[in-house]
């Protein structure tokens, strides 16, 4: 089992920045990839980005590419989502997730992830 605890989030004005953190505990060695998803009210949960623990290369959805950055601190078993140039349409509940899949493909599907954080709200509004 892998436990994920999220922190960060809140209210920010358009153009502002926020950083989310996702701390993993438990069988962290089994988590080979970490992902971020978001869900706006009335919409389906969508992929934001993902990173492989070992390689460190991140992959992003087109909607956030160039504005969001995923990083990880292996010593703290923590993954971060740095969000810059935030827009009102970025408003959503954000979730981190961990996957035990050793697949080399980029994991963009919710079904590829085995464990989920509790979610944290990000609201972009003036």
Rosetta silent file (secondary structure, phi, psi, omega in degrees, C-alpha in Angstrom):
SEQUENCE: XXXXXXXXXXXXXXXXXXXXXXXXXXXXXXXXXXXXXXXXXXXXXXXXXXXXXXXXXXXXXXXXXXXXXXXXXXXXXXXXXXXXXXXXXXXXXXXXXXXXXXXXXXXXXXXXXXXXXXXXXXXXXX
SCORE:     score description
SCORE:     0.000 S_00000001
   1 L     0.000  141.747  175.610    0.000    0.000    0.000 S_00000001
   2 E  -121.173  129.406  177.134    1.083    3.509   -0.765 S_00000001
   3 E  -105.287  136.984 -178.887   -0.392    6.441    1.080 S_00000001
   4 E  -122.196  126.223  179.023   -0.458    9.862   -0.569 S_00000001
   5 E  -122.125  121.929 -177.247   -0.990   13.069    1.366 S_00000001
   6 E   -96.562  152.707  174.409   -1.430   16.304   -0.520 S_00000001
   7 E  -147.567  164.200 -177.156   -0.752   19.847    0.616 S_00000001
   8 L    99.546 -164.960 -178.688   -0.874   23.276   -0.930 S_00000001
   9 L    88.919 -178.182  179.649   -3.614   24.770   -3.013 S_00000001
  10 E   131.964 -157.755 -177.674   -5.921   27.649   -2.236 S_00000001
  11 E  -104.307  132.852  179.966   -7.117   30.840   -3.842 S_00000001
  12 E  -143.791  150.578  178.144   -4.925   32.769   -6.263 S_00000001
  13 L   -79.096  155.502  175.990   -5.471   35.570   -8.737 S_00000001
  14 L   -54.465  136.660 -177.117   -5.157   34.998  -12.473 S_00000001
  15 L    90.446   -9.713 -178.728   -1.522   35.035  -13.488 S_00000001
  16 L   -82.561 -176.105 -177.303   -0.429   33.909  -10.059 S_00000001
  17 L  -130.989  152.791  173.945    1.389   30.787   -8.934 S_00000001
  18 E  -146.191  154.046  173.069    0.796   27.917   -6.552 S_00000001
  19 E  -126.766  128.934  174.548    2.696   24.786   -5.639 S_00000001
  20 E  -102.508  146.531  176.469    1.093   21.518   -4.678 S_00000001
  21 E  -123.972  149.984  178.886    2.937   18.766   -2.871 S_00000001
  22 E  -137.716  107.928 -178.430    2.193   15.061   -2.675 S_00000001
  23 E   -96.973  128.294 -179.331    4.038   13.074   -0.027 S_00000001
  24 E  -102.762  142.749  175.721    4.155    9.310   -0.402 S_00000001
  25 E  -142.814  170.249 -177.489    4.566    6.812    2.420 S_00000001
  26 E    89.750 -136.682 -178.182    4.271    3.079    2.872 S_00000001
  27 L   -79.233   61.613 -173.188    5.478    0.862    0.040 S_00000001
  28 H   -65.501  -23.479 -178.904    6.901    3.798   -1.854 S_00000001
  29 H   -67.344  -18.356 -178.461    9.374    1.604   -3.734 S_00000001
  30 H   -84.134   -9.728 -178.647    6.431    0.089   -5.585 S_00000001
  31 L   -90.506  110.798 -176.670    5.374    3.431   -7.054 S_00000001
  32 L   -96.302  -18.341  178.905    7.092    3.830  -10.406 S_00000001
  33 E  -145.448  147.241  176.455    5.208    6.826  -11.666 S_00000001
  34 E  -121.211  139.292 -179.804    3.354    9.726  -10.134 S_00000001
  35 E  -128.078  159.639  172.748    0.586   11.612  -11.841 S_00000001
  36 E  -122.698  135.361  177.711   -1.488   14.696  -11.342 S_00000001
  37 E  -130.349  165.517  175.956   -5.120   14.965  -12.351 S_00000001
  38 E  -145.537  154.791  179.937   -7.772   17.604  -11.837 S_00000001
  39 E  -140.361  117.347  176.514  -11.532   17.767  -11.785 S_00000001
  40 L   -89.188  156.847 -179.824  -13.576   20.905  -12.244 S_00000001
  41 L   -56.571  130.312  177.793  -17.204   21.069  -11.094 S_00000001
  42 L    78.035    4.257 -178.910  -19.462   19.282  -13.517 S_00000001
  43 L  -122.255  162.571  177.767  -16.559   17.908  -15.525 S_00000001
  44 L   -77.585  155.937  176.514  -14.719   14.637  -15.692 S_00000001
  45 L   -66.227  135.501 -177.144  -11.342   14.205  -14.047 S_00000001
  46 E  -126.066  153.896  179.786   -8.597   15.006  -16.526 S_00000001
  47 E   -72.129  137.256  176.612   -4.902   14.285  -16.821 S_00000001
  48 E  -111.065  -50.163 -179.185   -2.516   17.092  -15.954 S_00000001
  49 E  -175.107  169.585 -179.341    0.924   15.520  -15.967 S_00000001
  50 E  -151.987  156.877  179.264    3.069   12.612  -14.879 S_00000001
  51 E  -145.694  141.150  174.212    6.639   11.821  -13.889 S_00000001
  52 E   -86.035  134.032 -178.555    8.619    8.629  -13.515 S_00000001
  53 L   -59.299  -45.230 -172.019   10.313    8.329  -10.130 S_00000001
  54 L   -77.939  -39.993 -173.705   13.510    6.847  -11.519 S_00000001
  55 L   -87.247  -43.168  178.622   13.939    8.791  -14.715 S_00000001
  56 L    90.490   -3.971  177.726   12.476   12.101  -13.708 S_00000001
  57 L   -75.102  135.228 -179.576   11.147   13.004  -17.128 S_00000001
  58 E  -109.636  151.940  179.195    7.766   14.678  -16.953 S_00000001
  59 E  -131.248  139.563 -172.642    4.969   14.718  -19.489 S_00000001
  60 E  -127.801  153.286  170.187    2.147   17.276  -19.545 S_00000001
  61 L   -68.826  150.194 -178.582   -1.287   17.817  -20.969 S_00000001
  62 L   -58.349  -32.897 -175.473   -1.347   20.432  -23.698 S_00000001
  63 L   -67.205  -19.544 -177.650   -3.553   22.662  -21.571 S_00000001
  64 L  -119.922   -6.079 -176.642   -0.827   23.130  -18.951 S_00000001
  65 L   -58.523  132.411 -178.968    2.354   22.659  -20.954 S_00000001
  66 L    88.787  -12.844  179.733    4.756   25.531  -20.440 S_00000001
  67 L  -115.456  -34.524 -177.820    2.939   26.709  -17.304 S_00000001
  68 E  -106.567  146.490  177.668    3.031   23.713  -14.969 S_00000001
  69 E  -135.915  130.012  176.359    6.107   21.812  -13.847 S_00000001
  70 E  -102.691  134.385  175.915    6.272   18.480  -12.068 S_00000001
  71 E  -139.665  165.278  178.630    9.314   17.651   -9.985 S_00000001
  72 E  -139.335  149.762  175.343   10.190   15.076   -7.387 S_00000001
  73 E  -118.546  100.764 -176.289   12.385   14.845   -4.328 S_00000001
  74 L   -63.166  -30.271 -178.794   13.338   11.231   -3.909 S_00000001
  75 L   -69.085  -25.410  179.612   14.817   11.839   -0.480 S_00000001
  76 L  -107.386    1.041 -176.833   11.454   13.067    0.768 S_00000001
  77 L    50.778   44.427 -175.973    9.295   10.767   -1.379 S_00000001
  78 E  -128.618  138.562  175.831    7.472   13.878   -2.476 S_00000001
  79 E  -114.689  142.807 -177.807    6.261   15.072   -5.844 S_00000001
  80 E  -119.648  148.226  171.702    5.491   18.697   -6.569 S_00000001
  81 E  -122.861  104.092  177.091    3.247   20.437   -9.059 S_00000001
  82 E   -88.920  122.387 -176.251    4.397   23.997   -9.640 S_00000001
  83 E  -116.552  116.303  179.550    1.656   25.970  -11.328 S_00000001
  84 L  -115.886  163.880  178.146    2.483   29.325  -12.910 S_00000001
  85 L    49.483   47.424 -175.468    0.484   31.760  -15.018 S_00000001
  86 L   -65.838  144.805 -179.159   -2.688   30.339  -13.584 S_00000001
  87 L  -119.566  156.772  177.605   -5.957   30.905  -15.406 S_00000001
  88 H   -55.128  -32.604 -179.661   -9.550   30.758  -14.173 S_00000001
  89 H   -72.949   -5.372  173.665  -10.005   27.584  -16.182 S_00000001
  90 H   -83.378   -6.669  179.216   -7.361   25.925  -14.015 S_00000001
  91 L   -61.195  124.383 -177.080   -9.831   26.042  -11.132 S_00000001
  92 E  -178.793  168.944  166.320  -10.415   22.480   -9.999 S_00000001
  93 E   -86.023  128.124 -177.250   -9.753   19.901   -7.350 S_00000001
  94 E  -105.037  137.519 -177.934   -6.287   18.527   -7.968 S_00000001
  95 E  -126.991  136.876  169.320   -5.329   14.947   -7.214 S_00000001
  96 E   -98.925  158.128 -176.975   -1.994   13.202   -7.147 S_00000001
  97 E  -149.738  152.678  179.286   -1.766    9.514   -7.911 S_00000001
  98 E  -122.344  140.170 -179.873    0.813    6.740   -7.838 S_00000001
  99 E  -120.390  138.682  175.142    1.170    3.886  -10.285 S_00000001
 100 L   -92.034    0.103 -178.861    2.910    0.555   -9.782 S_00000001
 101 L   -67.911  135.082  176.749    3.047    0.007  -13.518 S_00000001
 102 L   -97.862   13.909  179.623    6.519   -0.489  -14.968 S_00000001
 103 L   -60.902  145.281  179.363    5.251    0.329  -18.423 S_00000001
 104 L   -83.850   -9.968 -178.317    7.516    2.560  -20.446 S_00000001
 105 L   -77.874  160.680  177.153    4.584    4.414  -21.946 S_00000001
 106 L   -74.769  128.212 -175.445    3.375    7.685  -20.534 S_00000001
 107 L   -91.544   99.852 -178.663    0.553    6.989  -18.111 S_00000001
 108 L  -107.357   -8.711 -176.408   -2.234    9.437  -18.845 S_00000001
 109 L   -92.930  140.800  177.530   -5.216    7.300  -17.920 S_00000001
 110 H   -58.700  -36.346 -176.667   -6.742    7.312  -14.452 S_00000001
 111 H   -65.037  -15.813 -179.983   -6.998    3.551  -14.618 S_00000001
 112 H   -80.309   -9.191 -175.363   -3.217    3.249  -14.762 S_00000001
 113 L  -105.838  139.885 -172.086   -2.893    4.599  -11.240 S_00000001
 114 L  -101.282  -25.946 -175.765   -3.298    2.499   -8.133 S_00000001
 115 E  -133.861  147.652 -175.050   -3.289    5.008   -5.302 S_00000001
 116 E  -132.508  146.355  171.985   -4.754    8.467   -4.947 S_00000001
 117 L   -78.726  176.315 -173.907   -4.300   11.489   -2.729 S_00000001
 118 L   -80.914  -11.657 -179.700   -7.163   13.151   -0.946 S_00000001
 119 L    90.493  148.289  176.609   -7.376   16.052   -3.378 S_00000001
 120 E  -145.130  140.562 -174.765   -6.816   19.745   -2.850 S_00000001
 121 E   -85.913  134.054  172.316   -8.781   22.697   -4.195 S_00000001
 122 E  -121.374  122.812  179.744   -7.219   25.292   -6.453 S_00000001
 123 E  -122.579  123.263  179.895   -9.308   28.350   -7.222 S_00000001
 124 E  -111.082  110.105 -174.864   -8.121   30.981   -9.678 S_00000001
 125 L  -158.397  147.922  175.872  -10.216   34.096   -9.396 S_00000001
 126 L   -93.605    0.000    0.000   -9.874   37.840   -9.087 S_00000001
